[in-house]
Amino acid sequence: MFRTALRNVLAHKARLLMTVLAVMLGVAFVSGTLVFTETFSSALQNSSQKGFAGVDVAVQPHKDDDDKGKPGEPPMLTQRLLDKAAKVPGAASATGSVDGQAYLAGKDGELVGSGFARAGSNYFPGKDGKDARYPLTSGRAPQRAGEIAVDAKTAERAGFKVGDTVRMSVRGPVLSQKITGVFTTDKGQVSAGGTLTLFDTATAQKLFAKPGRFNEIDVKAAPGTSQDRLKAEVDKILPRDAEATTGKKLADDEAEMIAQGMDGVKTGLLAFAGIALFVGIFIIANTFTMLIAQRTKELALLRAVGASRRQVTRSVLVEAFVVGAVAAVAGLLAGIGIGAGMKALMPSDAMPAGPLVVPLSAIVSSLAVGILVTMLAAWLPGRRAAKIPPVAAMNSVHAVATTKSLVVRNTIGALLTAAGVAVSAGANDKSGLGIGAGLLVIGVFVLTPLLSRPLITALGPVLRRFGMPGKLAGQNAVRNPRRTAATASALMIGLTLITGLTVIGNSVQKAIDKMAADSLKADYVVVMANMHDLSPDIARKLATQPGVTAVSSLRQSPARVDGDSEYLTGVDAASIGKLTRVDFSTGSYAALSQRQRVVVDDATAKSHHWKAGSSFEVTYEDGEKGRLTVGGIFKGNDMLKGIMVDNPTLTPHMPELVDRQVLVKTDKGASASAKKSLRKALGDNPAIQVQDKDDISREVASMISMMLNILYGLLAMAVIVAVLGVVNTLAMSVFERRQEIGMLRAIGLDRSGIKRMVRLESVVISLFGGVLGIVLGVFFGWAAGEQIATSMATYEMALPWGRILLFLLLAAVVGVLAALWPARRAARLNMLSAIKAD
């Protein structure tokens, strides 16, 4: 039986090709993901290890458990502590670090670097006048205010050189700085495309901390002193609000953090690989079902000469094992190639240098997944093969499903579908929604044979316009509902996910637009790049500009309210009502003008059981306590919520005065000239964004579009596998019906008519899967939207009709492309040979 199974694989290798390709693609996705993420993670970890090479013990601010969660000034390390750390037994030197955000403008006026990693730090020279962390490649270190050094990658990208004067910003006003040096660094943020700007220590402390204060002290061990021994000595001099950590532990923690960060990426990519493999299961099951149907006579003969049911089932599983093993090995090799290709495509400044890593998990997973998925999909057809009796009719090609089996299948499908709808609609969390979605997909899949007849029959009038080929195509599509359903289901799954994500993305975009329109009277919102803090000078500068009628800075400060952590939002009481639009159920913004009065959103009031006139105790960020009274309650949204207080009340309790954003209203409304005027007033600072409502909407739209495009790209694998499924089904169907096709040719249907018949059959099956996928996708979009609406008041489902029609067109195109080879093969059959075929 084993030899028979191997011979069957070799005899049907052409028919199994599409199955191998489908499995191979899924396995390649899995192995490629594991190879790329492991390579990326390894490169980042190696780069991180280099960054800690000069750190034996790091001293960092620390809060005791009793102080955690309490507001107050973050502890910083003093010059006195730095001097003491340099003198502990076993210490060779101590370096003080000050870090913050610094934004460099390129020669074109735009920000240099990408992402959130635009950092600033200090150059801390040792006894030799050099900072070992930042070796200079040209020039000298910054020594006074107005001088900076930039990393070599930033200098190369922006075309900077020693002696250039550049514009930069730290929280607000534009600063002109002279580049005195260029240095190299192993820091990960620079490798990932960010920038690092160095100042002299005094300037860095003024910009990012306080004079004489550091964020971290790094101690270098003398020769012969271990990190643990040095840490024990440093612990003896530490104050209560500082702690020491060995460089090894910092490196290990950083490596673990990198690994955890890559785990999220890996999980996401593997989820899409799983979808592609799940779609592949339909192809494999279809292939083996059709192969077994074609070998009815052969299997009956095997049973007649003594083969048991178990042996027949085992022979089918052996075939599946061989196919799966071949596909798994090919997929693993393709995945290694994909991983190498993705590494090569990554920009050099986004990924540190390092070798390609092929982890053992990629090899094991590829072989296990490829073989198990194939054998799992072939198991049911194998069981059916075992049930073929020895006296089976030798001319029987298809065993017609009994009425009982179809009734049972339809009943189960109806119950699963109803359960899926009920669970999805009533789900209170994502897990419930996921369970409901899974039940619904399985239920609709079970029901697809039942659904195929009415839906495909509905296309009858359209098909009849293509003459006899169209009529035959419709009949062929419903001849074997199970096979049609399995083929269409592969495409259905991909389009379900694509449509659902599109509906959610479009609805969120509309909700953001509505929120901005409903909540803001301001013409402009001024924010720092990457949403970092703004200098309060920005609001003061804007308030003095001609044409500006109202300005309010919004600043946030953590506080303890009734034992809970909350944020207080400071606003300008006199102008906030002119800049925002909210519905008050009680009171108004006027309450903010009264001392120690606040206004709160309805959700916050409900959680604390407040009403107008309620008072509560607050512990401010600086640790001082006070008492505030609720003067008004408004309906909150994602843009305006929480506890609002007048800035003069909040500001004295903020250790560091910064704004989150500034709202601006002008006498002539939003216009290109007004925006240009405001930007000019701020020195054309590239780090500051002056956004009107359209800008806010476009920014959100671009983020959503980027996410959707990434997801479309990942789901394209599932669609490609689905196309292979249609090709496979049609090709084997043509082989199965070659006698029938020969008869059609003999009675006058020409080759173009045969091609048209196969193409139309393919389009009908694809459209059937497309319609089911779109309907399910819209349902998922609605169900997920019900969850989103609980936290986004302006959310309403908005169907993107243009994209939905495009997806339907995509399904039709899939059908046309999938039919090219099978249609050509059918048309080229020799009619006499086909008629004589058994």
Short mmCIF file of N, CA and C in Angstrom, two decimals, residues 98-106 109-121 151 154 157 167-171 187-199 208 528-532 685-689 699:
data_model
loop_
_atom_site.label_atom_id
_atom_site.label_comp_id
_atom_site.label_asym_id
_atom_site.label_seq_id
_atom_site.Cartn_x
_atom_site.Cartn_y
_atom_site.Cartn_z
N VAL A 98 22.36 63.28 30.41
CA VAL A 98 21.13 64.07 30.39
C VAL A 98 20.49 63.85 29.02
N ASP A 99 19.24 63.44 28.98
CA ASP A 99 18.58 63.10 27.72
C ASP A 99 17.26 63.83 27.56
N GLY A 100 16.86 64.04 26.31
CA GLY A 100 15.58 64.66 26.01
C GLY A 100 15.30 64.56 24.52
N GLN A 101 14.35 65.37 24.05
CA GLN A 101 13.99 65.38 22.63
C GLN A 101 14.56 66.62 21.96
N ALA A 102 15.20 66.44 20.81
CA ALA A 102 15.75 67.56 20.05
C ALA A 102 15.44 67.33 18.58
N TYR A 103 14.94 68.37 17.91
CA TYR A 103 14.48 68.26 16.52
C TYR A 103 15.37 69.10 15.61
N LEU A 104 16.02 68.43 14.67
CA LEU A 104 16.90 69.10 13.72
C LEU A 104 16.17 69.34 12.40
N ALA A 105 16.36 70.52 11.84
CA ALA A 105 15.81 70.83 10.52
C ALA A 105 16.88 70.65 9.47
N GLY A 106 16.52 70.02 8.36
CA GLY A 106 17.47 69.85 7.27
C GLY A 106 17.61 71.12 6.45
N GLY A 109 14.47 72.64 5.24
CA GLY A 109 13.52 73.14 6.23
C GLY A 109 12.68 72.07 6.88
N GLU A 110 12.77 70.81 6.39
CA GLU A 110 11.97 69.72 6.95
C GLU A 110 12.76 69.00 8.05
N LEU A 111 12.00 68.28 8.90
CA LEU A 111 12.64 67.55 9.99
C LEU A 111 13.56 66.46 9.45
N VAL A 112 14.68 66.29 10.10
CA VAL A 112 15.62 65.22 9.75
C VAL A 112 15.30 64.01 10.62
N GLY A 113 15.39 62.82 10.05
CA GLY A 113 15.14 61.60 10.82
C GLY A 113 13.71 61.15 10.67
N SER A 114 13.44 59.98 11.23
CA SER A 114 12.10 59.41 11.12
C SER A 114 11.69 58.84 12.45
N GLY A 115 10.39 58.63 12.60
CA GLY A 115 9.87 58.00 13.80
C GLY A 115 9.95 58.92 15.01
N PHE A 116 9.93 58.31 16.21
CA PHE A 116 9.89 59.07 17.44
C PHE A 116 11.29 59.30 18.01
N ALA A 117 12.32 58.75 17.36
CA ALA A 117 13.66 58.80 17.94
C ALA A 117 14.44 60.00 17.44
N ARG A 118 14.09 61.18 17.90
CA ARG A 118 14.86 62.39 17.63
C ARG A 118 15.35 62.88 18.99
N ALA A 119 16.51 62.40 19.37
CA ALA A 119 16.97 62.56 20.75
C ALA A 119 18.06 63.61 20.87
N GLY A 120 18.19 64.14 22.08
CA GLY A 120 19.27 65.04 22.44
C GLY A 120 19.94 64.52 23.70
N SER A 121 21.25 64.73 23.83
CA SER A 121 21.96 64.27 25.01
C SER A 121 23.16 65.17 25.23
N ASP A 151 25.24 62.96 14.93
CA ASP A 151 25.73 61.62 14.60
C ASP A 151 26.03 61.53 13.11
N THR A 154 23.11 60.91 10.57
CA THR A 154 22.29 62.10 10.35
C THR A 154 23.03 63.09 9.45
N ARG A 157 22.80 61.78 5.92
CA ARG A 157 21.46 61.91 5.32
C ARG A 157 21.13 63.36 4.99
N ARG A 167 19.18 74.85 12.02
CA ARG A 167 18.04 75.24 12.86
C ARG A 167 17.55 74.01 13.60
N MET A 168 17.22 74.20 14.87
CA MET A 168 16.70 73.09 15.65
C MET A 168 15.72 73.61 16.69
N SER A 169 15.00 72.68 17.31
CA SER A 169 13.98 73.06 18.29
C SER A 169 13.97 72.06 19.43
N VAL A 170 13.79 72.57 20.62
CA VAL A 170 13.55 71.76 21.81
C VAL A 170 12.29 72.31 22.46
N ARG A 171 11.16 71.65 22.16
CA ARG A 171 9.84 72.01 22.69
C ARG A 171 9.22 73.25 22.10
N LYS A 187 23.90 53.49 19.28
CA LYS A 187 22.57 53.58 19.88
C LYS A 187 21.51 53.16 18.88
N GLY A 188 20.54 52.38 19.38
CA GLY A 188 19.51 51.80 18.51
C GLY A 188 18.65 52.82 17.79
N GLN A 189 18.36 53.98 18.45
CA GLN A 189 17.46 54.94 17.80
C GLN A 189 18.07 55.51 16.54
N VAL A 190 19.41 55.63 16.51
CA VAL A 190 20.08 56.14 15.31
C VAL A 190 20.06 55.07 14.22
N SER A 191 20.29 53.82 14.61
CA SER A 191 20.23 52.71 13.64
C SER A 191 18.85 52.58 13.04
N ALA A 192 17.82 52.96 13.80
CA ALA A 192 16.43 52.84 13.33
C ALA A 192 15.96 54.07 12.57
N GLY A 193 16.90 54.96 12.20
CA GLY A 193 16.52 56.10 11.37
C GLY A 193 16.32 57.39 12.13
N GLY A 194 16.60 57.39 13.45
CA GLY A 194 16.43 58.60 14.24
C GLY A 194 17.67 59.47 14.21
N THR A 195 17.66 60.50 15.04
CA THR A 195 18.80 61.42 15.11
C THR A 195 19.25 61.54 16.56
N LEU A 196 20.53 61.85 16.76
CA LEU A 196 21.07 62.11 18.09
C LEU A 196 21.90 63.38 18.02
N THR A 197 21.53 64.36 18.82
CA THR A 197 22.22 65.65 18.86
C THR A 197 22.85 65.81 20.24
N LEU A 198 24.13 66.16 20.27
CA LEU A 198 24.84 66.32 21.54
C LEU A 198 25.10 67.79 21.84
N PHE A 199 24.93 68.16 23.12
CA PHE A 199 25.22 69.50 23.63
C PHE A 199 26.30 69.37 24.70
N PHE A 208 17.04 70.02 29.14
CA PHE A 208 16.32 68.77 29.42
C PHE A 208 16.10 68.48 30.90
N MET A 528 3.40 69.79 18.86
CA MET A 528 4.80 69.47 18.58
C MET A 528 4.85 68.18 17.77
N ALA A 529 5.85 68.04 16.93
CA ALA A 529 6.02 66.80 16.18
C ALA A 529 6.11 65.63 17.13
N ASN A 530 5.49 64.51 16.73
CA ASN A 530 5.46 63.29 17.55
C ASN A 530 4.75 63.49 18.87
N MET A 531 3.92 64.54 18.95
CA MET A 531 3.07 64.78 20.12
C MET A 531 3.85 64.97 21.41
N HIS A 532 5.07 65.49 21.34
CA HIS A 532 5.80 65.83 22.56
C HIS A 532 5.34 67.20 23.06
N ASN A 685 9.18 76.85 12.24
CA ASN A 685 9.77 75.74 13.00
C ASN A 685 9.28 74.41 12.44
N PRO A 686 10.16 73.58 11.92
CA PRO A 686 9.72 72.31 11.32
C PRO A 686 9.17 71.33 12.36
N ALA A 687 9.50 71.53 13.63
CA ALA A 687 9.04 70.61 14.68
C ALA A 687 7.64 70.93 15.16
N ILE A 688 7.10 72.06 14.74
CA ILE A 688 5.77 72.48 15.19
C ILE A 688 4.78 72.37 14.03
N GLN A 689 3.66 71.73 14.28
CA GLN A 689 2.62 71.57 13.27
C GLN A 689 1.45 72.50 13.57
N GLU A 699 -4.40 63.57 8.37
CA GLU A 699 -3.39 62.83 9.13
C GLU A 699 -3.94 61.49 9.59
#
